[in-house]
């Protein structure tokens, strides 16, 4: 089926979940509030950039971005 850039967000969340990263860390990286408890939500600060970088470095997808760039907005190869 057709994929959108938003589907990449689902892939990132699932990939980091499978690697065992804490939900609040992944949630914050994806732009959600990320704090499901009063302890983090009220008293905790946002994650550091180095903490977020650890998650980003853990992402490893075998994607040929050049091939993706050859598709037009209707999902057909140019």
Short mmCIF file of N, CA, C and O in Angstrom, two decimals:
data_model
loop_
_atom_site.label_atom_id
_atom_site.label_comp_id
_atom_site.label_asym_id
_atom_site.label_seq_id
_atom_site.Cartn_x
_atom_site.Cartn_y
_atom_site.Cartn_z
N UNK A 1 0.81 -1.19 0.00
CA UNK A 1 0.00 0.00 0.00
C UNK A 1 0.85 1.26 0.00
O UNK A 1 2.06 1.20 0.05
N UNK A 2 0.15 2.37 -0.06
CA UNK A 2 0.83 3.67 -0.04
C UNK A 2 1.36 3.97 1.35
O UNK A 2 0.70 3.73 2.34
N UNK A 3 2.53 4.50 1.39
CA UNK A 3 3.15 4.92 2.65
C UNK A 3 3.29 6.42 2.65
O UNK A 3 3.53 7.04 1.62
N UNK A 4 3.13 7.01 3.81
CA UNK A 4 3.34 8.44 3.95
C UNK A 4 4.51 8.64 4.92
O UNK A 4 4.95 7.70 5.57
N UNK A 5 4.95 9.87 5.01
CA UNK A 5 6.04 10.14 5.95
C UNK A 5 5.61 9.83 7.38
O UNK A 5 6.41 9.42 8.20
N UNK A 6 4.30 9.98 7.66
CA UNK A 6 3.80 9.70 9.00
C UNK A 6 4.00 8.23 9.37
O UNK A 6 4.21 7.90 10.53
N UNK A 7 3.98 7.35 8.38
CA UNK A 7 4.19 5.93 8.66
C UNK A 7 5.61 5.68 9.18
O UNK A 7 5.85 4.73 9.92
N UNK A 8 6.55 6.56 8.81
CA UNK A 8 7.91 6.45 9.32
C UNK A 8 7.91 6.63 10.84
O UNK A 8 8.66 5.98 11.55
N UNK A 9 7.05 7.51 11.36
CA UNK A 9 6.95 7.74 12.80
C UNK A 9 6.55 6.44 13.52
O UNK A 9 7.09 6.12 14.57
N UNK A 10 5.61 5.70 12.93
CA UNK A 10 5.21 4.42 13.51
C UNK A 10 6.38 3.44 13.51
O UNK A 10 6.60 2.72 14.49
N UNK A 11 7.13 3.43 12.42
CA UNK A 11 8.29 2.53 12.33
C UNK A 11 9.33 2.86 13.38
O UNK A 11 9.91 1.97 14.00
N UNK A 12 9.59 4.15 13.58
CA UNK A 12 10.56 4.58 14.59
C UNK A 12 10.11 4.14 15.98
O UNK A 12 10.88 3.55 16.74
N UNK A 13 8.85 4.38 16.31
CA UNK A 13 8.33 4.00 17.62
C UNK A 13 8.46 2.50 17.84
O UNK A 13 8.92 2.04 18.89
N UNK A 14 8.06 1.72 16.85
CA UNK A 14 8.12 0.27 16.98
C UNK A 14 9.56 -0.23 17.09
O UNK A 14 9.87 -1.09 17.92
N UNK A 15 10.45 0.32 16.28
CA UNK A 15 11.85 -0.09 16.29
C UNK A 15 12.47 0.15 17.67
O UNK A 15 13.12 -0.74 18.23
N UNK A 16 12.26 1.34 18.22
CA UNK A 16 12.83 1.66 19.54
C UNK A 16 12.19 0.84 20.65
O UNK A 16 12.85 0.46 21.62
N UNK A 17 10.90 0.53 20.50
CA UNK A 17 10.22 -0.33 21.48
C UNK A 17 10.86 -1.72 21.47
O UNK A 17 11.14 -2.29 22.54
N UNK A 18 11.10 -2.27 20.28
CA UNK A 18 11.69 -3.59 20.17
C UNK A 18 13.11 -3.62 20.74
O UNK A 18 13.57 -4.67 21.20
N UNK A 19 13.79 -2.49 20.72
CA UNK A 19 15.14 -2.41 21.30
C UNK A 19 15.11 -2.23 22.82
O UNK A 19 16.15 -2.23 23.46
N UNK A 20 13.90 -2.02 23.38
CA UNK A 20 13.77 -1.94 24.84
C UNK A 20 13.90 -0.56 25.44
O UNK A 20 14.05 -0.44 26.67
N UNK A 21 13.83 0.49 24.64
CA UNK A 21 13.92 1.84 25.20
C UNK A 21 12.63 2.18 25.94
O UNK A 21 11.54 1.76 25.54
N UNK A 22 12.75 2.94 27.01
CA UNK A 22 11.60 3.35 27.82
C UNK A 22 10.63 4.18 26.99
O UNK A 22 11.05 5.04 26.21
N UNK A 23 9.35 3.93 27.20
CA UNK A 23 8.31 4.60 26.43
C UNK A 23 8.39 6.12 26.55
O UNK A 23 8.23 6.84 25.56
N UNK A 24 8.65 6.63 27.76
CA UNK A 24 8.66 8.09 27.91
C UNK A 24 9.78 8.73 27.10
O UNK A 24 9.64 9.84 26.61
N UNK A 25 10.90 8.03 26.90
CA UNK A 25 11.99 8.58 26.11
C UNK A 25 11.62 8.62 24.63
O UNK A 25 11.87 9.61 23.94
N UNK A 26 11.02 7.54 24.13
CA UNK A 26 10.62 7.47 22.73
C UNK A 26 9.52 8.48 22.45
O UNK A 26 9.54 9.20 21.45
N UNK A 27 8.56 8.55 23.36
CA UNK A 27 7.44 9.46 23.20
C UNK A 27 7.92 10.91 23.08
O UNK A 27 7.47 11.66 22.22
N UNK A 28 8.85 11.28 23.92
CA UNK A 28 9.38 12.65 23.87
C UNK A 28 10.12 12.92 22.57
O UNK A 28 9.97 13.98 21.97
N UNK A 29 10.87 11.93 22.09
CA UNK A 29 11.59 12.09 20.83
C UNK A 29 10.63 12.30 19.67
O UNK A 29 10.89 13.08 18.76
N UNK A 30 9.47 11.63 19.72
CA UNK A 30 8.49 11.72 18.65
C UNK A 30 7.57 12.94 18.77
O UNK A 30 6.67 13.12 17.97
N UNK A 31 7.80 13.76 19.79
CA UNK A 31 7.05 15.00 19.91
C UNK A 31 5.84 14.94 20.80
O UNK A 31 5.05 15.87 20.85
N UNK A 32 5.68 13.84 21.53
CA UNK A 32 4.58 13.75 22.48
C UNK A 32 5.08 14.22 23.84
O UNK A 32 6.27 14.35 24.06
N UNK A 33 4.15 14.44 24.75
CA UNK A 33 4.55 14.92 26.06
C UNK A 33 5.53 13.96 26.73
O UNK A 33 6.49 14.38 27.32
N UNK A 34 5.24 12.67 26.66
CA UNK A 34 6.21 11.68 27.11
C UNK A 34 6.25 11.40 28.59
O UNK A 34 7.07 10.62 29.04
N UNK A 35 5.40 12.02 29.37
CA UNK A 35 5.45 11.80 30.81
C UNK A 35 4.08 11.32 31.28
O UNK A 35 3.14 12.09 31.36
N UNK A 36 3.99 10.05 31.60
CA UNK A 36 2.70 9.49 31.99
C UNK A 36 2.49 9.51 33.50
O UNK A 36 1.44 9.15 33.97
N UNK A 37 3.48 9.93 34.25
CA UNK A 37 3.34 9.96 35.71
C UNK A 37 3.54 11.38 36.23
O UNK A 37 4.15 12.22 35.57
N UNK A 38 3.05 11.62 37.42
CA UNK A 38 3.23 12.92 38.07
C UNK A 38 4.72 13.20 38.32
O UNK A 38 5.17 14.33 38.23
N UNK A 39 5.47 12.14 38.58
CA UNK A 39 6.90 12.31 38.88
C UNK A 39 7.63 12.95 37.71
O UNK A 39 8.37 13.93 37.88
N UNK A 40 7.43 12.43 36.51
CA UNK A 40 8.11 12.99 35.34
C UNK A 40 7.36 14.20 34.79
O UNK A 40 7.97 15.19 34.40
N UNK A 41 6.05 14.13 34.77
CA UNK A 41 5.25 15.19 34.17
C UNK A 41 5.35 16.50 34.92
O UNK A 41 5.46 17.57 34.33
N UNK A 42 5.33 16.44 36.23
CA UNK A 42 5.34 17.66 37.03
C UNK A 42 6.74 18.07 37.46
O UNK A 42 7.07 19.24 37.48
N UNK A 43 7.55 17.10 37.82
CA UNK A 43 8.84 17.42 38.42
C UNK A 43 10.04 17.18 37.50
O UNK A 43 11.11 17.71 37.73
N UNK A 44 9.86 16.35 36.50
CA UNK A 44 10.98 16.03 35.61
C UNK A 44 11.14 17.05 34.50
O UNK A 44 10.20 17.67 34.05
N UNK A 45 12.34 17.23 34.07
CA UNK A 45 12.65 18.10 32.93
C UNK A 45 12.73 17.26 31.66
O UNK A 45 12.78 16.04 31.72
N UNK A 46 12.76 17.91 30.51
CA UNK A 46 12.90 17.20 29.25
C UNK A 46 14.24 16.48 29.16
O UNK A 46 15.20 16.85 29.84
N UNK A 47 14.29 15.49 28.32
CA UNK A 47 15.53 14.73 28.15
C UNK A 47 16.61 15.61 27.53
O UNK A 47 16.32 16.52 26.76
N UNK A 48 17.84 15.30 27.85
CA UNK A 48 18.97 16.05 27.29
C UNK A 48 19.14 15.68 25.82
O UNK A 48 18.65 14.65 25.36
N UNK A 49 19.84 16.52 25.11
CA UNK A 49 20.12 16.24 23.70
C UNK A 49 20.94 14.97 23.55
O UNK A 49 20.72 14.20 22.62
N UNK A 50 21.87 14.73 24.46
CA UNK A 50 22.68 13.51 24.36
C UNK A 50 21.83 12.26 24.57
O UNK A 50 22.06 11.22 23.97
N UNK A 51 20.81 12.36 25.41
CA UNK A 51 19.89 11.25 25.63
C UNK A 51 19.07 10.98 24.37
O UNK A 51 18.86 9.83 23.97
N UNK A 52 18.61 12.04 23.72
CA UNK A 52 17.85 11.89 22.48
C UNK A 52 18.74 11.35 21.36
O UNK A 52 18.31 10.53 20.55
N UNK A 53 19.99 11.79 21.33
CA UNK A 53 20.92 11.32 20.31
C UNK A 53 21.15 9.82 20.43
O UNK A 53 21.28 9.12 19.42
N UNK A 54 21.16 9.30 21.64
CA UNK A 54 21.32 7.86 21.85
C UNK A 54 20.19 7.09 21.13
O UNK A 54 20.44 6.07 20.49
N UNK A 55 18.97 7.60 21.23
CA UNK A 55 17.85 6.96 20.55
C UNK A 55 18.01 7.05 19.04
O UNK A 55 17.78 6.07 18.33
N UNK A 56 18.38 8.21 18.56
CA UNK A 56 18.53 8.41 17.12
C UNK A 56 19.60 7.49 16.55
O UNK A 56 19.44 6.88 15.50
N UNK A 57 20.70 7.35 17.27
CA UNK A 57 21.79 6.48 16.81
C UNK A 57 21.37 5.02 16.79
O UNK A 57 21.95 4.22 16.06
N UNK A 58 20.39 4.66 17.60
CA UNK A 58 19.92 3.27 17.65
C UNK A 58 19.04 2.92 16.46
O UNK A 58 18.79 1.74 16.19
N UNK A 59 18.59 3.93 15.72
CA UNK A 59 17.75 3.68 14.56
C UNK A 59 18.61 3.20 13.39
O UNK A 59 19.55 3.88 12.99
N UNK A 60 18.28 2.04 12.89
CA UNK A 60 19.02 1.51 11.77
C UNK A 60 18.04 0.82 10.83
O UNK A 60 17.50 -0.24 11.14
N UNK A 61 17.77 1.45 9.72
CA UNK A 61 16.87 0.91 8.72
C UNK A 61 17.65 0.73 7.43
O UNK A 61 18.48 1.56 7.08
N UNK A 62 17.37 -0.33 6.74
CA UNK A 62 18.01 -0.57 5.44
C UNK A 62 17.11 0.03 4.36
O UNK A 62 16.32 -0.67 3.74
N UNK A 63 17.24 1.33 4.18
CA UNK A 63 16.40 2.06 3.24
C UNK A 63 17.27 2.72 2.19
O UNK A 63 18.25 3.39 2.51
N UNK A 64 16.90 2.54 0.94
CA UNK A 64 17.59 3.22 -0.14
C UNK A 64 16.83 4.52 -0.41
O UNK A 64 15.81 4.53 -1.10
N UNK A 65 17.28 5.61 0.19
CA UNK A 65 16.59 6.89 0.07
C UNK A 65 16.59 7.41 -1.37
O UNK A 65 15.68 8.12 -1.76
N UNK A 66 17.59 7.05 -2.15
CA UNK A 66 17.61 7.47 -3.54
C UNK A 66 16.42 6.88 -4.28
O UNK A 66 15.79 7.54 -5.11
N UNK A 67 16.08 5.64 -3.98
CA UNK A 67 14.94 4.99 -4.62
C UNK A 67 13.64 5.66 -4.20
O UNK A 67 12.73 5.84 -5.00
N UNK A 68 13.52 6.04 -2.95
CA UNK A 68 12.32 6.71 -2.45
C UNK A 68 12.13 8.05 -3.15
O UNK A 68 11.01 8.43 -3.49
N UNK A 69 13.20 8.76 -3.39
CA UNK A 69 13.11 10.08 -4.00
C UNK A 69 12.61 10.02 -5.44
O UNK A 69 12.20 11.03 -5.99
N UNK A 70 12.60 8.84 -6.04
CA UNK A 70 12.15 8.70 -7.42
C UNK A 70 10.63 8.54 -7.54
O UNK A 70 10.13 8.32 -8.63
N UNK A 71 9.90 8.61 -6.45
CA UNK A 71 8.45 8.48 -6.48
C UNK A 71 7.80 9.86 -6.46
O UNK A 71 8.24 10.76 -5.74
N UNK A 72 6.74 10.01 -7.23
CA UNK A 72 6.02 11.27 -7.21
C UNK A 72 4.96 11.24 -6.10
O UNK A 72 4.84 10.26 -5.38
N UNK A 73 4.20 12.29 -5.95
CA UNK A 73 3.23 12.39 -4.85
C UNK A 73 2.11 11.36 -4.95
O UNK A 73 1.45 11.08 -3.97
N UNK A 74 1.87 10.80 -6.11
CA UNK A 74 0.83 9.80 -6.28
C UNK A 74 1.35 8.39 -6.03
O UNK A 74 0.64 7.42 -6.22
N UNK A 75 2.60 8.27 -5.59
CA UNK A 75 3.16 6.97 -5.27
C UNK A 75 3.63 6.18 -6.49
O UNK A 75 3.87 4.99 -6.40
N UNK A 76 3.78 6.84 -7.61
CA UNK A 76 4.22 6.16 -8.83
C UNK A 76 5.66 6.58 -9.15
O UNK A 76 6.04 7.72 -8.91
N UNK A 77 6.41 5.65 -9.66
CA UNK A 77 7.80 5.94 -10.00
C UNK A 77 7.88 6.89 -11.17
O UNK A 77 7.16 6.73 -12.14
N UNK A 78 8.74 7.90 -11.04
CA UNK A 78 8.94 8.87 -12.14
C UNK A 78 9.78 8.26 -13.24
O UNK A 78 10.54 7.40 -13.09
#
